Amino acid sequence: MAARKAAEKPNISGDELTLYYRQMLLIRRFEEKAGQLYGMGLIGGFCHLYIGQEAVVVGMEAAAKEGDKHITSYRDHGHMLVAGMDPKGVMAELTGREGGYSRGKGGSMHMFSLDKHFYGGHGIVGAQVPLGAGLAFADRYKGNDNVTFTYFGDGAANQGQVYEAYNMANLWNLPVVFVIENNQYAMGTSTKRSSKSPNLWERGAAYGIKGEMVDGMDVLAVKAAAEKAVAACRAGEGPYILEAMTYRYRGHSMSDPAKYRTREEVQKMREERDAIERVRELLITGGHASDDDLKAIDKEIKAVVNEAADFARESPEPALEELWTDIYA
Amino acid sequence: MPTEILMPALSPTMEEGTLAKWLVEEGDSVAAGDILAEIETDKATMEFEAVDEGTIGKILVEAGSEGVKVNTPIAVLLEEGESADDIETAAAKPEAGTADAGAEEAPKPQAERAAEAPAAAKAAQPAAYAPEPDWPEGTEMKSMTVREALREALAEEMRRDDAVFLMGEEVGEYEGAYKISQGLLDEFGARRVVDTPISEIGFTGLGVGAAWGGLRPVVEFMTFNFSMQAVDHIVNSAAKTLYMSGGQLPCPIVFRGPNGAAARVAAQHSQCYAAWYSHIPGLKVAMPYSASDAKGLLKSAIRDNNPVIFLENEILYGRSFEVPDIDDFTIPFGKARLWREGKDVTIVSFGIGMTYALEAADKLAEEGIEAEVLDLRTLRPMDTGAIIASVQKTNRLVTVEEGFPQNSVGNHITSVVMEQAFDWLDAPVINLCGKDVPMPYAANLEKLALVTTDEVVEAVKKVTYR
Ligand SMILES: Cc1ncc(C[n+]2csc(CCOP(=O)(O)OP(=O)(O)O)c2C)c(N)n1
Ligand SMILES: [Mg+2]
């Protein structure tokens, strides 16, 4: 785990903290619900939950502005919720229904929203990295100051195309922040078993790309690093790499033998490092919110998630003609 | 004895070149490795070095001469003790038999066929008959190589739409490994003519992302062999995302470059991807034969909102065809071209396969067999309607392509014809393909591995029971 930044008192408003708390909680409750629906057989196939990693996307996107683009892997539900996509549409895609973002044709791993500048949702490990560089290429070509947030895992960091993308991104000064979500495992392979060098972000140095490691369990630390990275991109200084050290509490996908790590390891992270608990504490100790305030937020979010689940169950399956649509534009 | 310096073949497909510039003069003494001249090939300008030492006795071909055939003597090198007076006798010989001597010294089976083809193609151009003509009758025509046609299409589309840009290895400063992008960097600048590092999967993925971001990339693969490095982005990212996004995210991108066997470059550099890519829903696949189709289809491809695989052919680049002199000339996808009308058999082909199809039709005509020749032009969408209509007329079908036989394009056509025109068939369909072997290097084996005109003639005789 990255050394935590000295625990300075964050100079941050209650409103802002509350926003991050809400966003992270929404992701967690949404994912818990998705897990339940999966258990009930309403969601099929692969379903990768983001529980434990919430601070990464929430902190990163705190530095985004309208027009910025977002792209990630199959572990994408949290990214979509923070990008402002409707939880109902996301959940209904998980259940493969007409009301889903891809009208049931993409599923958990492949969802998109042009409206919210969310470009997927990609099932091929590492593929999103050059794709993200390409989105940034388009913005540089058009001459605007948008930035593309390109997320990928520690496992994906071993794909060759990541480095081809790094090279071109820096060669052409592309406004892209590469966010390595290092949750320390790629399925059952710990980073120790896949890479001799512990710091994945440092590989960017070979291409002259600036980067740093950040505590991905601390939303404020992520946000601070993201602001720096995004500012560099907007200023035309080219790409930036952030390696967020994080942890997933659940299995890789829904069926995970969990033999590659101990229960204690997971338990320890949850108890000592949980990102949501951390913000909750800051809200309480900083006098920004009372227990009751937080309970009210919990309740509100539960309602949103329940509504999404109801919608996802009630939305009909796609019409049979849908088989043959959207193949060609 | 004075030695002749011959026009060198500086690329696998070079048949002739321009002697751009002499860097030596008569009377200069040269050492092995000295640059003698600059020669422009079909792909690039290259420096030509001396192999032996000696004195330049006579320059036989002046600087600036175009169309100098490979193996033509271009200068005479004198050894020590020889004088220019010795030259007359030496130079007299090649003048008599240049071409023959050349052909023997450098066996080039592909080149031979390439040299003959344009004439054959012209002869076979349909006279008046064409179901829906590609251009109005009486349109003024100009002669143009496939290479020029492609270049024009790119330049016109780039002028028309700022979102169109070209990227790939050596497309800019080098002006294209096969000179397709000649002059484009000058006209459009480095923003729109982007030289990439050698990173096929990386720049293909990047191109797809740029297309999603609102641009219209034209991605050049130096040859399609290298697209296998990038096949994941072509198939999984470019072709499937419209579907997976419920119609939200189209991918207007063209992947283009030379495809199929070139000449003498062996197995890893000689493969046809027509069947591979036309397997994939979400992709469109074009494979032009003539210059007018190259131009009209490439312009359509660039305007298409779908990912298009555009399969060119190195051997066809240098061939000339008549192209209509029309502003903004396009050819729609999914429409076959009838090159030759006939009643005895239908020959369906595409790309360079058309060379053999048309040559065979000429030969067959001499024997009184009238072949109808269809050029599919695009494989996805495929004009199966034209094939069926023709088979219903001729009752016999031969398909011709250079790709491998198993799961070939011809196999697919056969299945369509079986389903839709079984009762019209008077003979089993024959699919002519390249042989089921990796492409060999040796000239004789290479020739054997490729489909030939004679094989087409033979197949037609078989299905017509002659
Ligand atoms: C090219 C490719 N290889 C293998 C897989 C199977 N696979 C899916 S997820 C995964 C692990 C990826 O781990 P990481 O990048 O760390 O992301 P995380 O799941 O931890 O978010 C593997 C091997 C795949 N989808 N794509
Ligand atoms: Mg991981």
Short mmCIF file of C-alpha atoms in Angstrom, two decimals, chain A residues 69 71 93 101-103 105-106 110-115 119 121-122 124 126-128 130-135 137-138 140-142 160-161 164-165 167-169 171-172 174 322-329, chain B residues 162-165 167 191-192 194-203 205-210 212-215 232-233 236-237 239 241-250 280-284 305-306 380:
data_model
loop_
_atom_site.label_atom_id
_atom_site.label_comp_id
_atom_site.label_asym_id
_atom_site.label_seq_id
_atom_site.Cartn_x
_atom_site.Cartn_y
_atom_site.Cartn_z
CA LYS A 69 -14.20 11.76 -21.52
CA ILE A 71 -13.21 5.00 -20.48
CA GLU A 93 -28.41 -3.30 -18.71
CA TYR A 101 -28.07 1.70 -21.74
CA SER A 102 -27.31 -0.69 -24.59
CA ARG A 103 -30.89 -1.95 -24.77
CA LYS A 105 -27.10 -5.92 -25.98
CA GLY A 106 -23.97 -5.02 -24.04
CA HIS A 110 -20.14 -3.05 -22.29
CA MET A 111 -22.07 0.10 -21.62
CA PHE A 112 -21.73 3.54 -23.15
CA SER A 113 -23.28 6.97 -22.92
CA LEU A 114 -22.39 9.58 -25.49
CA ASP A 115 -24.39 12.04 -23.45
CA TYR A 119 -16.96 5.37 -23.80
CA GLY A 121 -17.02 -0.66 -20.62
CA HIS A 122 -14.40 -2.90 -22.40
CA ILE A 124 -10.61 -7.08 -23.43
CA GLY A 126 -5.93 -3.37 -21.77
CA ALA A 127 -7.85 -2.49 -24.94
CA GLN A 128 -9.26 0.67 -23.41
CA PRO A 130 -5.07 3.01 -26.74
CA LEU A 131 -8.78 3.67 -27.21
CA GLY A 132 -8.59 6.30 -24.48
CA ALA A 133 -5.48 7.80 -26.06
CA GLY A 134 -7.49 8.01 -29.30
CA LEU A 135 -10.32 9.90 -27.61
CA PHE A 137 -6.21 12.51 -29.84
CA ALA A 138 -9.59 13.66 -31.17
CA ARG A 140 -6.25 17.60 -29.29
CA TYR A 141 -7.03 17.53 -33.02
CA LYS A 142 -10.09 19.69 -32.46
CA GLY A 160 1.97 -4.45 -24.53
CA GLN A 161 -0.58 -2.12 -26.07
CA GLU A 164 2.41 1.58 -27.36
CA ALA A 165 -0.30 3.94 -26.18
CA ASN A 167 4.59 6.21 -26.31
CA MET A 168 2.18 7.79 -28.76
CA ALA A 169 0.36 9.72 -26.04
CA LEU A 171 4.94 11.76 -28.50
CA TRP A 172 1.81 13.63 -29.54
CA LEU A 174 -2.23 13.90 -25.75
CA GLU A 322 -33.26 -6.11 -31.73
CA LEU A 323 -31.11 -9.08 -32.70
CA TRP A 324 -30.70 -7.51 -36.13
CA THR A 325 -30.39 -3.81 -35.33
CA ASP A 326 -27.31 -1.65 -34.65
CA ILE A 327 -24.95 -3.80 -36.69
CA TYR A 328 -24.32 -1.03 -39.22
CA ALA A 329 -24.73 2.70 -38.76
CA ASP B 162 -11.41 18.42 -41.84
CA ALA B 163 -12.28 15.42 -39.65
CA VAL B 164 -10.61 13.07 -42.15
CA PHE B 165 -6.97 12.34 -41.37
CA MET B 167 -2.27 7.83 -39.99
CA ARG B 191 -1.81 17.46 -38.03
CA ARG B 192 -3.67 15.45 -40.67
CA VAL B 194 0.31 11.43 -38.98
CA ASP B 195 3.41 9.28 -39.00
CA THR B 196 3.09 6.63 -36.31
CA PRO B 197 5.63 4.51 -34.54
CA ILE B 198 5.60 0.80 -35.43
CA SER B 199 2.80 0.00 -33.03
CA GLU B 200 -0.03 -1.66 -34.94
CA ILE B 201 -2.24 -2.58 -32.03
CA GLY B 202 -1.58 0.76 -30.40
CA PHE B 203 -2.32 3.02 -33.36
CA GLY B 205 -6.83 1.23 -30.99
CA LEU B 206 -5.96 4.90 -30.99
CA GLY B 207 -7.61 5.32 -34.37
CA VAL B 208 -10.80 3.67 -33.15
CA GLY B 209 -10.85 5.96 -30.12
CA ALA B 210 -10.36 8.97 -32.38
CA TRP B 212 -15.48 7.60 -31.41
CA GLY B 213 -14.23 11.05 -30.52
CA GLY B 214 -15.70 12.48 -33.73
CA LEU B 215 -12.90 12.14 -36.30
CA ASP B 232 -8.49 -7.33 -31.73
CA HIS B 233 -9.18 -3.63 -32.13
CA ASN B 236 -13.69 -6.26 -30.93
CA SER B 237 -13.43 -2.49 -30.68
CA ALA B 239 -16.81 -3.68 -35.45
CA THR B 241 -19.23 -1.41 -30.36
CA LEU B 242 -22.17 -0.01 -32.30
CA TYR B 243 -24.08 -3.15 -31.40
CA MET B 244 -22.87 -3.33 -27.83
CA SER B 245 -23.79 0.31 -27.27
CA GLY B 246 -27.33 -0.18 -28.51
CA GLY B 247 -26.61 1.98 -31.54
CA GLN B 248 -25.01 4.91 -29.72
CA LEU B 249 -21.42 4.71 -30.86
CA PRO B 250 -20.66 4.35 -34.58
CA ILE B 280 -17.21 -10.23 -39.26
CA PRO B 281 -20.60 -8.57 -38.83
CA GLY B 282 -20.08 -4.87 -38.26
CA LEU B 283 -17.23 -4.57 -40.75
CA LYS B 284 -17.53 -3.62 -44.40
CA ASN B 305 -20.08 5.65 -40.77
CA ASN B 306 -18.91 2.08 -40.29
CA ARG B 380 -19.39 -7.15 -47.31
#
